[in-house]
Coordinates of C-alpha atoms and ligand atoms in Angstrom, one line a residue:
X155 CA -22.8 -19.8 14.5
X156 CA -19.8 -18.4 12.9
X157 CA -19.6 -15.0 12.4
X158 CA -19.6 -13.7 8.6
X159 CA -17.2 -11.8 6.4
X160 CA -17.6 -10.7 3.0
X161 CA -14.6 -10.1 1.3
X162 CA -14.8 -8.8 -3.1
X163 CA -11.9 -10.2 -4.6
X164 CA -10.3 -8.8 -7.4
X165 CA -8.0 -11.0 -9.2
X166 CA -7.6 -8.8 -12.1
X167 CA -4.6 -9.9 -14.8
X168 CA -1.4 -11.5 -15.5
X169 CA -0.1 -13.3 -12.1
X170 CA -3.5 -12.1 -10.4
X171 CA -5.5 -15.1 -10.3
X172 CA -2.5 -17.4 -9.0
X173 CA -1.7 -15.5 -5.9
X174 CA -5.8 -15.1 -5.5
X175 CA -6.0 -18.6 -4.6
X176 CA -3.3 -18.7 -2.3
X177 CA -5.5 -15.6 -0.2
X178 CA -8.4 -17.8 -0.7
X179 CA -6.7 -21.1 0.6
X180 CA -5.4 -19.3 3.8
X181 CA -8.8 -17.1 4.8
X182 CA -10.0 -20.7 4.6
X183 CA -7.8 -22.1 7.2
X184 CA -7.3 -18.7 9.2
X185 CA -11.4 -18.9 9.3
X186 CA -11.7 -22.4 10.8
X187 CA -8.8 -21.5 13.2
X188 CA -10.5 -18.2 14.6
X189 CA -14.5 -19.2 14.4
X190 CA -15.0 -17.0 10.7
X191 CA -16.6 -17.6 7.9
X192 CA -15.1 -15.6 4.7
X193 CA -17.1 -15.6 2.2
X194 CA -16.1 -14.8 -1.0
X195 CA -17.7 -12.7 -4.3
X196 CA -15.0 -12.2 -7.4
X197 CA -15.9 -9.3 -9.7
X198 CA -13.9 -8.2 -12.7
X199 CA -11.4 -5.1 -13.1
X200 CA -9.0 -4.1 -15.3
X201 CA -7.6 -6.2 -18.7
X202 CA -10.4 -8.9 -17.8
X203 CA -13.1 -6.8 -17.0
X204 CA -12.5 -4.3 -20.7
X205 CA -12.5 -8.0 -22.7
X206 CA -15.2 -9.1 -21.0
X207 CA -17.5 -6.6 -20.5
X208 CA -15.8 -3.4 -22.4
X209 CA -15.1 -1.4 -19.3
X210 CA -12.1 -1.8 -17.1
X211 CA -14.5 -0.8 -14.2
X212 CA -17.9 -2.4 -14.6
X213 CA -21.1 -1.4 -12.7
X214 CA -21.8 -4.8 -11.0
X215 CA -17.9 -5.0 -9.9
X216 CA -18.5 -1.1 -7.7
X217 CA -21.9 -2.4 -6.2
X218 CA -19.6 -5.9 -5.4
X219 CA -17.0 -4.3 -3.7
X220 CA -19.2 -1.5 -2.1
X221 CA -21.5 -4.2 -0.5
X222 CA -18.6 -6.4 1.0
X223 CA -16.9 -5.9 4.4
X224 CA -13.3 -5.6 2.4
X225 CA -12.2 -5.5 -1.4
X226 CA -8.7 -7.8 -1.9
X227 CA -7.4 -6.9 -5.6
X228 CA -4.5 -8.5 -6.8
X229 CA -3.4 -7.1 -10.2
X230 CA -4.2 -5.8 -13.5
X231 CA -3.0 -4.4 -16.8
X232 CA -0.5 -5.7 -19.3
X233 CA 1.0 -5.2 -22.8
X234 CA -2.6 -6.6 -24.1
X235 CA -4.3 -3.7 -22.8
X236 CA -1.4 -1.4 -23.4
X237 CA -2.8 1.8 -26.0
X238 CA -2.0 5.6 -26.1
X239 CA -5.1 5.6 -27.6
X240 CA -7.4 8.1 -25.6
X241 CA -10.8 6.5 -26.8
X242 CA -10.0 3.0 -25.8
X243 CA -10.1 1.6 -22.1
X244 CA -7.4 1.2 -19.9
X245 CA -7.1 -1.4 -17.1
X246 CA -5.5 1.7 -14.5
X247 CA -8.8 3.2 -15.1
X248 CA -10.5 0.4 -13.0
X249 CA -7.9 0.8 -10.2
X250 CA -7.9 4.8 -9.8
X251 CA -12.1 4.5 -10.2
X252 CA -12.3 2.2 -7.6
X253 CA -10.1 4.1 -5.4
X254 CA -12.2 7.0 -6.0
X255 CA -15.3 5.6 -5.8
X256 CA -14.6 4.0 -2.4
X257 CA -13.7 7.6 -1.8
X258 CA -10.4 6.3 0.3
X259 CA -8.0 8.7 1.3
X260 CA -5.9 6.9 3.1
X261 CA -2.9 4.9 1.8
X262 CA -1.1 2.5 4.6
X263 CA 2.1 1.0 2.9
X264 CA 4.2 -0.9 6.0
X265 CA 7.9 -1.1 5.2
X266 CA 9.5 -3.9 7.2
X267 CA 12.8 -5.9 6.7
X268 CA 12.2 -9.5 6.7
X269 CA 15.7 -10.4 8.6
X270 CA 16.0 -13.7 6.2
X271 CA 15.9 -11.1 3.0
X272 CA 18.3 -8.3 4.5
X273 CA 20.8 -9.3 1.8
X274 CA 18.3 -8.2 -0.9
X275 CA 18.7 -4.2 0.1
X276 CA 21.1 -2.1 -1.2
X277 CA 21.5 -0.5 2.3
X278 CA 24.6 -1.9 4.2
X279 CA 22.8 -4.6 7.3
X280 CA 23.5 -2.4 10.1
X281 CA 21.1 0.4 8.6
X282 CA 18.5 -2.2 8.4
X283 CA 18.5 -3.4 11.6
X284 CA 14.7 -2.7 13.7
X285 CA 13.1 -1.5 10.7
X286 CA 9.8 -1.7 10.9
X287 CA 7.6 1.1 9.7
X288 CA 4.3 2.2 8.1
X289 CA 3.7 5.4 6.1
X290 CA 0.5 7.4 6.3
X291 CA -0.5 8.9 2.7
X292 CA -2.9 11.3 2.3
X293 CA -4.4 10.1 -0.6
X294 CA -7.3 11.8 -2.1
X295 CA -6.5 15.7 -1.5
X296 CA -3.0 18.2 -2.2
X297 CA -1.3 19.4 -5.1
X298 CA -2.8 16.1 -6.7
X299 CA -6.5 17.3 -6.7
X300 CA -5.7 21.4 -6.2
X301 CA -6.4 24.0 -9.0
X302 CA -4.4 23.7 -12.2
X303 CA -3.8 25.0 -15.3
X304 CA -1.5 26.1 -17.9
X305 CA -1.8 29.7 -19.3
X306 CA -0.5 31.0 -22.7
X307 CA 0.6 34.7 -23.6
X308 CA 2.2 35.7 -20.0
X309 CA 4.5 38.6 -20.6
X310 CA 8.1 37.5 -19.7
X311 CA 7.6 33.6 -19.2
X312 CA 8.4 32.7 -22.9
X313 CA 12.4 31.7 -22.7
X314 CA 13.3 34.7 -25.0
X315 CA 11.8 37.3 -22.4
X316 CA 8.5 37.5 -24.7
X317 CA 4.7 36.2 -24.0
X318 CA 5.0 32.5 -23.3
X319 CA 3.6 29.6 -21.2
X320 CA 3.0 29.3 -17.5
X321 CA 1.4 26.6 -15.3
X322 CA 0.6 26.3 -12.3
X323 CA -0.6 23.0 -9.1
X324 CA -1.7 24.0 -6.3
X325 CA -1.3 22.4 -2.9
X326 CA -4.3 22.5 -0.7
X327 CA -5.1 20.9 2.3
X328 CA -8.4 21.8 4.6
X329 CA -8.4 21.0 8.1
X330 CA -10.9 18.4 8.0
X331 CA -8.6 16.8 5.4
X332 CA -5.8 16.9 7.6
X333 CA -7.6 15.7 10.8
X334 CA -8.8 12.5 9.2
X335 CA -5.8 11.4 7.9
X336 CA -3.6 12.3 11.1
X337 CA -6.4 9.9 13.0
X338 CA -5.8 7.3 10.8
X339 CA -1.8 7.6 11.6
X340 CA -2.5 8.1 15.6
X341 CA -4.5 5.2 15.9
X342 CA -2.3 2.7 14.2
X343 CA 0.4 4.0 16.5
X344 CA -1.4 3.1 19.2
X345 CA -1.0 -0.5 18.0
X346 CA 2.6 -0.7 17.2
X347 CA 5.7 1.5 19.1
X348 CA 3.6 4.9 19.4
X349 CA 5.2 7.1 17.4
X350 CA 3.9 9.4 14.9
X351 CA 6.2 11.6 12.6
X352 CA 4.4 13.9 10.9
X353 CA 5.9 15.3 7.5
X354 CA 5.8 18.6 6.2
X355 CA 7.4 21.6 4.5
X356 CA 6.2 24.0 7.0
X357 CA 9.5 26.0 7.1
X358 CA 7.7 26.8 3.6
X359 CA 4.3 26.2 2.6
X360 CA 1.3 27.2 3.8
X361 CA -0.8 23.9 3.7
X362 CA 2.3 22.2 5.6
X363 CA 1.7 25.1 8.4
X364 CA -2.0 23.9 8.6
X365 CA -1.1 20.5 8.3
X366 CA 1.1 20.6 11.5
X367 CA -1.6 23.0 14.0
X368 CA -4.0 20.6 12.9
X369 CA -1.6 17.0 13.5
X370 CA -0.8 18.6 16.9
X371 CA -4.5 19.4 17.6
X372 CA -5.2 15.5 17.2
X373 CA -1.9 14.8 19.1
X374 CA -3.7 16.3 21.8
X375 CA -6.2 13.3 21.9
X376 CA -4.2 10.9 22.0
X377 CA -1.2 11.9 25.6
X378 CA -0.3 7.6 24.7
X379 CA 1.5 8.4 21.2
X380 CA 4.5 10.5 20.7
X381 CA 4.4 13.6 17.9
X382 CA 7.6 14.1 16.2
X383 CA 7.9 17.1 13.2
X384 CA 10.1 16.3 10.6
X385 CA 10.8 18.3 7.1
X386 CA 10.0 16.2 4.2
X387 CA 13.5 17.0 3.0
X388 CA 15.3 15.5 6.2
X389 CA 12.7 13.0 6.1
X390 CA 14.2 11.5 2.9
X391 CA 18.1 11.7 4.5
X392 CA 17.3 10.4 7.4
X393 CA 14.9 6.9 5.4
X394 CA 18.5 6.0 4.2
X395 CA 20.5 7.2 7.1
X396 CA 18.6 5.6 10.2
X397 CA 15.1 4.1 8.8
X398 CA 14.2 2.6 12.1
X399 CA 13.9 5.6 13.9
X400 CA 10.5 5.7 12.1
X401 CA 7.6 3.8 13.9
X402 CA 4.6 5.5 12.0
X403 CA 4.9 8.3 9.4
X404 CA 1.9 10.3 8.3
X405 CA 2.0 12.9 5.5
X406 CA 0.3 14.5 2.0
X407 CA -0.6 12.8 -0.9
X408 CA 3.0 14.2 -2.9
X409 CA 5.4 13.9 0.4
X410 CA 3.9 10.4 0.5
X411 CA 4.2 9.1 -2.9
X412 CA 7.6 10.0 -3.4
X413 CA 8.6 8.7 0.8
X414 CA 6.8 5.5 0.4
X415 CA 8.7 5.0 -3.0
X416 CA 12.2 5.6 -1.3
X417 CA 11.3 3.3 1.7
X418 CA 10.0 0.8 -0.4
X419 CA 13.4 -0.1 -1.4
X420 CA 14.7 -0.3 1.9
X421 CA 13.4 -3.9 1.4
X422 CA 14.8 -4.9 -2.3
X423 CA 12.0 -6.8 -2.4
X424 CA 8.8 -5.8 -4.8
X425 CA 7.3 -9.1 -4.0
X426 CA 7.1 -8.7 -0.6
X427 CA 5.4 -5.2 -0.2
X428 CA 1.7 -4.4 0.8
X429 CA -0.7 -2.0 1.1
X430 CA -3.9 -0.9 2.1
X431 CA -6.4 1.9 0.9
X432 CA -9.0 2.9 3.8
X433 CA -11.9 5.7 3.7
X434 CA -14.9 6.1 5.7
X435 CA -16.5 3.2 4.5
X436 CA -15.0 -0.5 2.4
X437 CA -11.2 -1.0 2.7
X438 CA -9.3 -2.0 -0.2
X439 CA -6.2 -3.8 0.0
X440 CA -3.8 -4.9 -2.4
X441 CA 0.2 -6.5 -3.1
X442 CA 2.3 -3.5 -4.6
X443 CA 3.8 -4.7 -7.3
X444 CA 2.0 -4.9 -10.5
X445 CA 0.7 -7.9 -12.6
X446 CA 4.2 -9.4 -13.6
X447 CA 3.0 -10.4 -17.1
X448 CA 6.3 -11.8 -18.1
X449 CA 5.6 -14.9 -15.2
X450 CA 2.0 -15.0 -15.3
X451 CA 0.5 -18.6 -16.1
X452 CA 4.0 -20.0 -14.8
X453 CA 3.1 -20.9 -11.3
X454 CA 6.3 -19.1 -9.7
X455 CA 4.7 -15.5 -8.9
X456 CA 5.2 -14.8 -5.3
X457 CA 2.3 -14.8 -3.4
X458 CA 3.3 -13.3 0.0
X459 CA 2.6 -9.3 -0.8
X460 CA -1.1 -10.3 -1.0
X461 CA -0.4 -12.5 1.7
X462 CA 0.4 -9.9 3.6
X463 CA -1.9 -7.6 2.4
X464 CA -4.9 -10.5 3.7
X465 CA -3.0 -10.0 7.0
X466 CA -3.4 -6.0 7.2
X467 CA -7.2 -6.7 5.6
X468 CA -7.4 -8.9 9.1
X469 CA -6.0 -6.2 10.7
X470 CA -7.8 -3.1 9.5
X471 CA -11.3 -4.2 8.2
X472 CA -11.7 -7.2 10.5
X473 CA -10.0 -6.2 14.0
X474 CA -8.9 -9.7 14.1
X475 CA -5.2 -9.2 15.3
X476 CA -4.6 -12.6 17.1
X477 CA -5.0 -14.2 13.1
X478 CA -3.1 -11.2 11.7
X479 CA 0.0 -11.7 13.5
X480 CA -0.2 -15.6 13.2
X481 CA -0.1 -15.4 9.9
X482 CA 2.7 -12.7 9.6
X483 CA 4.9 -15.0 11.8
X484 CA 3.8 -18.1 9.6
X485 CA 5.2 -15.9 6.9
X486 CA 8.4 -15.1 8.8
X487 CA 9.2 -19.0 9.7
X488 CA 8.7 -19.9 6.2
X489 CA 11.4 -16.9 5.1
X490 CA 13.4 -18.1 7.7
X491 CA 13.6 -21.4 7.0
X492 CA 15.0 -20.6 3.8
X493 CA 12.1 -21.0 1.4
X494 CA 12.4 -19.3 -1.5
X495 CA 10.0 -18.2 -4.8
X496 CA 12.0 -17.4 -7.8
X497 CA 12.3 -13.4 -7.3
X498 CA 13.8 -13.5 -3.9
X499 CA 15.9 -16.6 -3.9
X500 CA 19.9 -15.7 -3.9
X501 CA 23.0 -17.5 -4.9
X502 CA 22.4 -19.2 -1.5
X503 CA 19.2 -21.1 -2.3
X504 CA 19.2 -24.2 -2.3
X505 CA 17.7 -25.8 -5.3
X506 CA 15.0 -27.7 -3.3
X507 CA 13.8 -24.3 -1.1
X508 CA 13.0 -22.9 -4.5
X509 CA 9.1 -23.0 -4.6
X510 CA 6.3 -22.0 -7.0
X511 CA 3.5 -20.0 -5.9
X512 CA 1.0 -23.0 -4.9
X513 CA 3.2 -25.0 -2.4
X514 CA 4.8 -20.9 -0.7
X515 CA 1.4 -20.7 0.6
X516 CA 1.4 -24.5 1.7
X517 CA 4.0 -23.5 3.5
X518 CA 2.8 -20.6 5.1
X519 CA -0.7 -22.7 5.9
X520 CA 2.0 -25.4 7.3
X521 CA 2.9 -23.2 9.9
X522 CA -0.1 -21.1 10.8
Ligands
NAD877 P1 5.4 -5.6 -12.1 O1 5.4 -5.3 -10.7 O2 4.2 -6.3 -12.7 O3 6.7 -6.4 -12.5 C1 8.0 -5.9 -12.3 C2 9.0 -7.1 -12.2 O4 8.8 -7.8 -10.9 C3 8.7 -8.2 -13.2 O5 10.0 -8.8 -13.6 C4 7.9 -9.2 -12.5 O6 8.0 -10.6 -13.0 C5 8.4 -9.1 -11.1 N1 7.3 -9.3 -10.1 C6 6.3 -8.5 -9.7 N2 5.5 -9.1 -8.8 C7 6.0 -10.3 -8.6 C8 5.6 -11.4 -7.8 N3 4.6 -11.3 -7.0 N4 6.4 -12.5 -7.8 C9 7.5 -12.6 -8.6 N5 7.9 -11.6 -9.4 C10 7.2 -10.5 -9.4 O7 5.6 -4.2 -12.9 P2 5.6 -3.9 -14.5 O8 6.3 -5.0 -15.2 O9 6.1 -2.5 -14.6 O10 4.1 -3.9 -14.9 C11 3.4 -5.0 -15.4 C12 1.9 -4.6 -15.5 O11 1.4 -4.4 -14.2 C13 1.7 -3.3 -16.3 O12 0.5 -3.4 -17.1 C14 1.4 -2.3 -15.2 O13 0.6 -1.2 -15.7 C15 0.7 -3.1 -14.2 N6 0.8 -2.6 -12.8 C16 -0.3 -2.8 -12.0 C17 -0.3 -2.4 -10.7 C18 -1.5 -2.7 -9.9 O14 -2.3 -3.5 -10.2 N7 -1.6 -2.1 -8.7 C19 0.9 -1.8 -10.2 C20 2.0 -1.7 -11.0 C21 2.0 -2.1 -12.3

C-alpha cells in the first residue's frame, strides 16, 4: 500500500485558492509517480477565516495544521480586511499565530536565478551567473523577541538637553537558540555545495560573539561542510557584488530579514520566490509574495512560488528528493521553453507563451 501524507492546506485570500489547485493537481501526479498518497485537509486563515468564523486564526484550523505531516498556505489579507482599527481582526494575525504556534524558528528562503528570467534582475548577467543560494533565518528569538521598552523623564535624552524619551531592543541569543538554528543551516549544506556562511556582527555585539563559538562548535560535527564568517555589513556588499559565492547562509532573525530581502531581488521576480518555516515539529511552507488582490479571480496569478514551495515541502517534511528535483527541473523546462504568466513575460513573449495560472501547471505536470 501506498504510503500516506497529510498535508493542511491553506488557501487563504485573493489569488490563494487559484494557485492551491495547481499544488493539488501536481502532489496528485507527483504521488502516483513516486508510490504516495497526499492526502489533503483545507482549513481557513486569514480574510476567509475572520468572515467566516470571526477569527483570522480559528481553533479547528491550529489542531488541522498541527495534526498533518506539512501545512502549504498560500495567501491572505486584502483591502477587505484592511483596518487600523485595534479591536477588529486582521488576516496577518492568522499568519504570525500560526508561525508561533507551530513554534518554528527556522526561516529557509532559497534565492536562485532561473537562467530563462536573468533579464528580470536589475544586476548586470555576469553577476548572476551560478547563483544559487538559501538563507538560514533565525526566526523566533533576537532583538525581535528581546526586552523592550520606552522610558520617559531621562535627564539629557529630550532634544533640548532636558528629561525626555529613551527606548531601548535588545538582541539576545542563547546558545541553544543558536545551535538549533546553525543545525538546520549545516544539514542543508550537506545536500547542496557544503558551504555554510555564518553572519554576524561579532566585531560588535555580544550575541554575534556567542553566535559564532556556538556556529563553530556545530561546525565541528559536521568536518563535510565548510564554515566561512562573514560581517553582516560585507555580507550585504558582497549579495550585490558576487552573490554566488554564497551556497548556504545562516544568521539572526534581524541580519536575516533585511539579507533575505536584498537577495530576494537578485531574482526580479516576486512570483517566483519560496519559502519554508521549520521547528521541531509540522513544517510550514508558503510562496512569498502576498495575495495579489488586484489579479485575484482572473486566472493569470503565477503559480510556480508555491510550486516551488510544494517542492521544498517534498524536500524538507517528506525526504522525497528524487520528486523534488523532478519537479524543479519540470519547472526549469517550462521557463526555458519560453512560457510565460503575465508577471514575468517580457517584451520578448510571444503572445501564445503567455499562460494563465491553470494551463502553467499543465505545463509543469507536462514535463514531470
Ligand atoms: P502582493 O505580493 O500580493 O502583490 C504585489 C504585486 O505583485 C501585485 O501587483 C501582484 O499582482 C503581483 N503578484 C504577487 N504575486 C503574484 C503572482 N503569484 N502572480 C502574479 N502576480 C503576482 O503584495 P501586496 O500587493 O503588497 O499585498 C496584497 C495583500 O497581500 C495585502 O493584504 C498584504 O497584507 C498581503 N500579503 C500577504 C502575504 C502572505 O500571505 N504571506 C505576504 C505579503 C503580503
Amino acid at each position: 500500500m501506498a504510503e500516506t501524507k497529510s498535508i493542511c492546506l491553506l488557501p487563504g485570500d485573493g489569488i490563494g485558492p487559484e494557485i492551491t489547485a495547481e499544488a493539488v493537481k501536481i502532489l496528485g501526479v507527483i504521488g502516483d509517480r513516486f508510490g504516495v498518497t497526499f492526502e489533503f485537509d483545507e482549513a481557513l486563515l486569514g480574510g476567509i477565516a475572520i468572515d467566516t468564523t470571526g477569527s483570522p486564526l480559528p481553533d479547528e484550523t491550529l489542531v488541522k495544521a498541527k495534526a498533518a505531516d506539512a501545512v502549504l498556505l498560500a495567501a491572505i489579507g486584502g483591502p477587505k480586511w484592511d483596518t487600523t482599527d485595534p479591536g477588529k481582526p486582521r488576516p496577518e494575525q492568522g499568519l504570525l499565530g500560526i508561525r508561533k504556534e507551530l513554534e518554528l524558528f527556522a526561516n529557509l528562503r532559497p534565492v536562485k536565478i532561473f537562467p530563462a528570467l536573468r533579464s528580470a534582475s536589475t544586476l548586470k548577467d555576469e553577476a548572476l551567473e551560478g547563483v544559487d543560494m538559501l538563507i538560514v533565518r533565525e526566526l523566533t528569538g533576537g532583538v525581535y523577541f528581546g526586552k523592550r521598552a520606552r522610558e520617559t523623564d531621562i535627564p539629557g535624552a529630550a532634544t533640548d538637553g532636558g528629561a525626555g524619551m529613551r527606548a531601548y531592543d535588545t538582541m539576545e541569543y542563547s546558545e541553544y537558540e543558536i545551535d538549533r538554528i546553525t543545525h538546520v543551516a549545516f544539514d542543508a549544506a550537506r545536500g547542496r555545495k557544503g558551504v555554510v556562511h555564518s553572519i554576524d556582527k561579532a566585531n560588535v555585539l555580544e550575541s554575534s560573539r556567542l553566535w559564532r563559538e556556538v556556529a563553530h562548535r556545530v561546525a565541528a560535527d559536521y568536518p563535510d561542510v565548510e564554515i566561512i564568517d562573514q560581517l553582516v555589513d560585507n555580507t550585504a556588499m558582497q549579495l550585490i557584488r558576487r552573490p554566488a559565492q554564497f551556497d548556504v547562509m545562516v544568521t539572526s532573525n534581524l541580519f536575516g530579514d533585511i539579507l533575505s530581502d536584498e537577495a530576494s531581488m537578485l531574482t526580479g521576480s516576486l512570483g517566483m520566490l519560496a519559502s519554508a518555516s521549520l521547528g521541531d515539529g509540522t513544517a510550514l511552507y508558503e510562496p512569498s509574495h502576498g495575495s495579489a488582490p488586484d489579479i485575484a479571480g482572473q486566472g493569470v496569478a503565477n503559480p510556480l512560488a508555491m510550486l516551488l514551495s510544494v517542492e521544498m515541502m517534498l524536500r524538507y517534511s517528506f525526504q522525497m528528493n528524487e520528486a523534488a528535483d523532478a519537479l524543479s527541473s519540470a519547472i526549469e523546462s517550462v521557463l526555458d521553453e519560453g512560457w510565460r504568466t503575465r508577471d514575468i513575460a517580457d517584451a520578448q513573449t510571444a503572445d501564445e507563451f503567455l499562460v494563465g495560472t491553470s494551463r502553467m501547471g499543465d505545463l509543469v505536470i507536462e514535463r514531470l
